[in-house]
Amino acid sequence: MKLTEDKVYDTIREVVGEDTIDIIKYLKDKKNISDFKIAEEVDRDIHEIRNILYRLYNHNLVSYYRKKDRQKGWYISYWTFNKQKVHDVLKNLHSTKLEKFQTRLVAEEANLGNFYLCPNACIRVGFERAVDLEYRCPECGSILNHQDNTKTIGFLKEQINRLQTNGLAASITPLQKPVPNGNGHAVKKEDKKIARKAAAKPVKKAVKASVKKKKR
Ligand SMILES: [Zn+2]
């Protein structure tokens, strides 16, 4: 699969961070550029630039060599963007996402239709835990509300299906992005369905909120 330039940037942005993008844009058609030169060109502090470069290096997205500057007596590093490695990063991102959705799905299905949510969003628990807590939030004391997670399960299944069917192409396509149809290509029925599902906001919100909760 050939990656478009946007896909390259989106992948790097998602995995390594927004602050890497102007460096990548600067490096993309060049080779062996010194860290000082990069700092000058993208107009950022040399320490910040090195930090970003090493982050990119951790993902194999750049390579470098060091050379001692004879006049100044210190080492200078020369950097090159490894565009072909973006594929590997995207593949990893894809399998991480798929795994995450699948793990979530198992957890949701284990509590099919039976989640309990604090109205202040302190906790979200399954049926058994809710009984243990006597349907009260242990953090704020509010009565827990029953929440049907059928929609969440549907959403997760769609996501998994999308990642499995469309493969890498689906990995970083934002859900809210309009379905491309302006260039004469027929829009697949399935894509339309996905786009419609993705537009169903409450489902998305529910997933986001519960994911956030999980991290606490
Ligand atoms: Zn609460």
XYZ file of C-alpha atoms and ligand atoms in Angstrom:
217
model
C 0.000 0.000 0.000
C 1.341 3.383 -0.943
C 0.943 5.979 1.758
C -0.212 9.429 0.842
C 1.620 12.345 2.362
C -1.345 13.088 4.606
C -1.405 9.498 5.797
C 2.282 9.712 6.628
C 1.763 12.860 8.690
C -1.391 11.570 10.359
C 0.360 8.379 11.408
C 3.358 10.166 12.849
C 1.153 12.762 14.497
C -0.905 10.106 16.211
C 2.005 7.966 17.347
C 4.797 10.415 18.100
C 3.004 13.734 18.494
C 1.979 16.892 16.715
C 5.269 18.654 17.513
C 7.190 16.312 15.202
C 5.351 17.313 12.062
C 7.223 20.430 11.027
C 10.500 18.575 11.481
C 9.264 15.715 9.303
C 8.029 18.175 6.719
C 11.419 19.805 6.665
C 13.361 16.523 6.531
C 11.196 14.627 4.096
C 13.182 15.186 0.889
C 16.561 15.661 2.498
C 19.349 13.562 3.882
C 21.838 13.903 6.718
C 20.783 17.265 8.073
C 22.465 18.461 11.252
C 20.406 19.015 14.378
C 21.561 22.648 14.447
C 20.389 23.211 10.910
C 16.996 21.626 11.720
C 16.626 23.818 14.793
C 17.376 26.864 12.709
C 15.033 25.911 9.875
C 12.004 25.047 11.968
C 12.852 27.825 14.393
C 12.934 25.909 17.642
C 15.314 25.405 20.502
C 18.107 22.871 19.856
C 17.268 20.864 23.013
C 13.643 20.634 22.011
C 14.670 19.544 18.523
C 16.950 16.819 19.883
C 14.232 15.576 22.178
C 11.827 15.282 19.245
C 14.438 13.654 17.017
C 15.167 10.988 19.606
C 11.458 10.334 20.017
C 11.236 9.791 16.265
C 14.343 7.639 16.465
C 12.657 5.400 19.056
C 10.095 4.568 16.397
C 12.776 4.067 13.745
C 11.356 7.011 11.847
C 14.702 8.747 11.598
C 18.282 7.583 11.569
C 21.410 9.551 12.344
C 25.142 9.495 12.640
C 27.437 11.635 14.745
C 30.527 13.375 13.638
C 33.005 15.487 15.537
C 33.250 19.009 14.269
C 36.996 19.648 13.964
C 36.812 23.381 14.446
C 34.302 23.535 17.274
C 35.440 20.315 18.907
C 31.959 19.000 19.646
C 29.790 16.332 18.078
C 27.107 17.134 15.598
C 24.416 14.646 14.626
C 23.089 14.337 11.083
C 19.538 13.135 10.582
C 17.566 11.433 7.845
C 13.849 10.653 7.736
C 13.086 6.952 7.115
C 9.879 7.277 5.202
C 9.605 3.554 4.480
C 9.382 2.879 8.238
C 6.061 4.673 8.455
C 4.487 1.443 7.202
C 5.708 -0.462 10.254
C 4.511 2.250 12.590
C 1.113 2.197 10.929
C 0.938 -1.589 11.171
C 1.668 -1.440 14.888
C -0.877 1.276 15.373
C -3.417 -0.821 13.537
C -2.887 -3.942 15.649
C -2.812 -1.934 18.884
C -6.154 -0.389 18.016
C -7.661 -3.676 17.005
C -6.487 -5.281 20.233
C -7.847 -2.414 22.295
C -11.274 -2.622 20.679
C -11.349 -6.398 21.041
C -10.425 -6.261 24.722
C -13.106 -3.657 25.261
C -15.642 -5.746 23.425
C -14.974 -8.758 25.638
C -15.441 -6.611 28.746
C -18.632 -5.062 27.405
C -20.100 -8.363 26.338
C -19.391 -9.854 29.734
C -21.820 -7.278 31.104
C -24.245 -7.264 28.230
C -26.948 -4.691 28.783
C -25.927 -4.282 32.384
C -23.722 -1.384 33.213
C -24.265 1.077 35.997
C -23.055 4.592 35.747
C -22.727 7.321 38.379
C -24.652 10.432 37.231
C -21.517 12.412 38.059
C -19.476 9.957 35.999
C -17.264 8.892 38.919
C -17.602 5.195 38.124
C -19.060 2.772 35.636
C -19.441 -0.791 36.874
C -20.992 -4.110 35.921
C -24.041 -5.655 37.538
C -22.312 -7.620 40.304
C -20.243 -4.693 41.451
C -23.314 -2.477 41.382
C -25.107 -4.910 43.707
C -22.075 -4.929 46.027
C -22.215 -1.166 46.147
C -25.979 -1.250 46.728
C -26.307 0.885 43.613
C -24.552 3.813 45.231
C -21.473 5.578 43.935
C -18.661 5.029 46.481
C -17.146 8.370 45.580
C -20.056 10.808 45.653
C -22.934 8.761 47.068
C -25.276 9.240 44.104
C -27.578 6.455 42.983
C -26.110 4.612 40.015
C -28.043 4.682 36.774
C -28.590 1.606 34.721
C -26.954 1.893 31.335
C -27.621 -0.270 28.353
C -24.333 -0.928 26.577
C -25.858 -2.572 23.506
C -25.011 0.480 21.428
C -21.468 0.545 22.736
C -21.080 -3.082 21.751
C -22.444 -2.316 18.300
C -20.007 0.539 17.948
C -17.055 -1.611 18.988
C -18.051 -4.333 16.561
C -18.245 -1.809 13.760
C -14.797 -0.523 14.622
C -13.312 -4.008 14.688
C -15.007 -4.907 11.454
C -13.764 -1.715 9.872
C -10.178 -2.340 10.938
C -10.302 -5.950 9.790
C -11.968 -5.270 6.473
C -10.181 -2.142 5.413
C -6.890 -3.112 6.997
C -4.299 -0.430 7.374
C -6.316 2.092 5.434
C -8.743 2.326 8.333
C -6.199 2.754 11.064
C -6.002 6.468 11.190
C -8.982 7.611 9.202
C -10.849 9.857 11.592
C -14.398 8.652 12.082
C -15.926 12.042 11.530
C -14.254 12.434 8.157
C -16.798 12.624 5.354
C -16.946 9.623 3.087
C -14.978 10.495 -0.039
C -17.294 10.705 -2.994
C -16.258 13.799 -4.852
C -13.783 12.136 -7.192
C -16.055 9.931 -9.202
C -15.514 6.798 -7.145
C -18.582 4.995 -6.040
C -19.025 5.033 -2.298
C -19.279 1.530 -0.944
C -22.507 0.739 0.799
C -20.535 -0.452 3.772
C -18.664 2.836 4.034
C -21.920 4.713 4.110
C -23.139 2.538 6.905
C -19.950 3.115 8.861
C -20.103 6.846 8.312
C -23.666 6.887 9.540
C -22.805 4.843 12.594
C -19.845 7.069 13.321
C -22.143 10.055 13.276
C -24.229 8.569 16.058
C -22.764 10.757 18.753
C -24.184 9.352 21.969
C -22.591 5.985 21.240
C -19.231 7.544 20.682
C -19.523 9.607 23.815
C -20.376 6.594 25.885
C -17.293 4.800 24.679
C -15.059 7.791 25.259
C -16.399 8.399 28.742
C -15.941 4.826 29.780
C -12.469 4.619 28.309
C -11.550 7.680 30.324
C -13.001 6.126 33.421
C -10.967 3.012 32.942
C -7.724 4.928 33.141
C -8.408 6.208 36.635
Zn -20.260 9.459 41.858
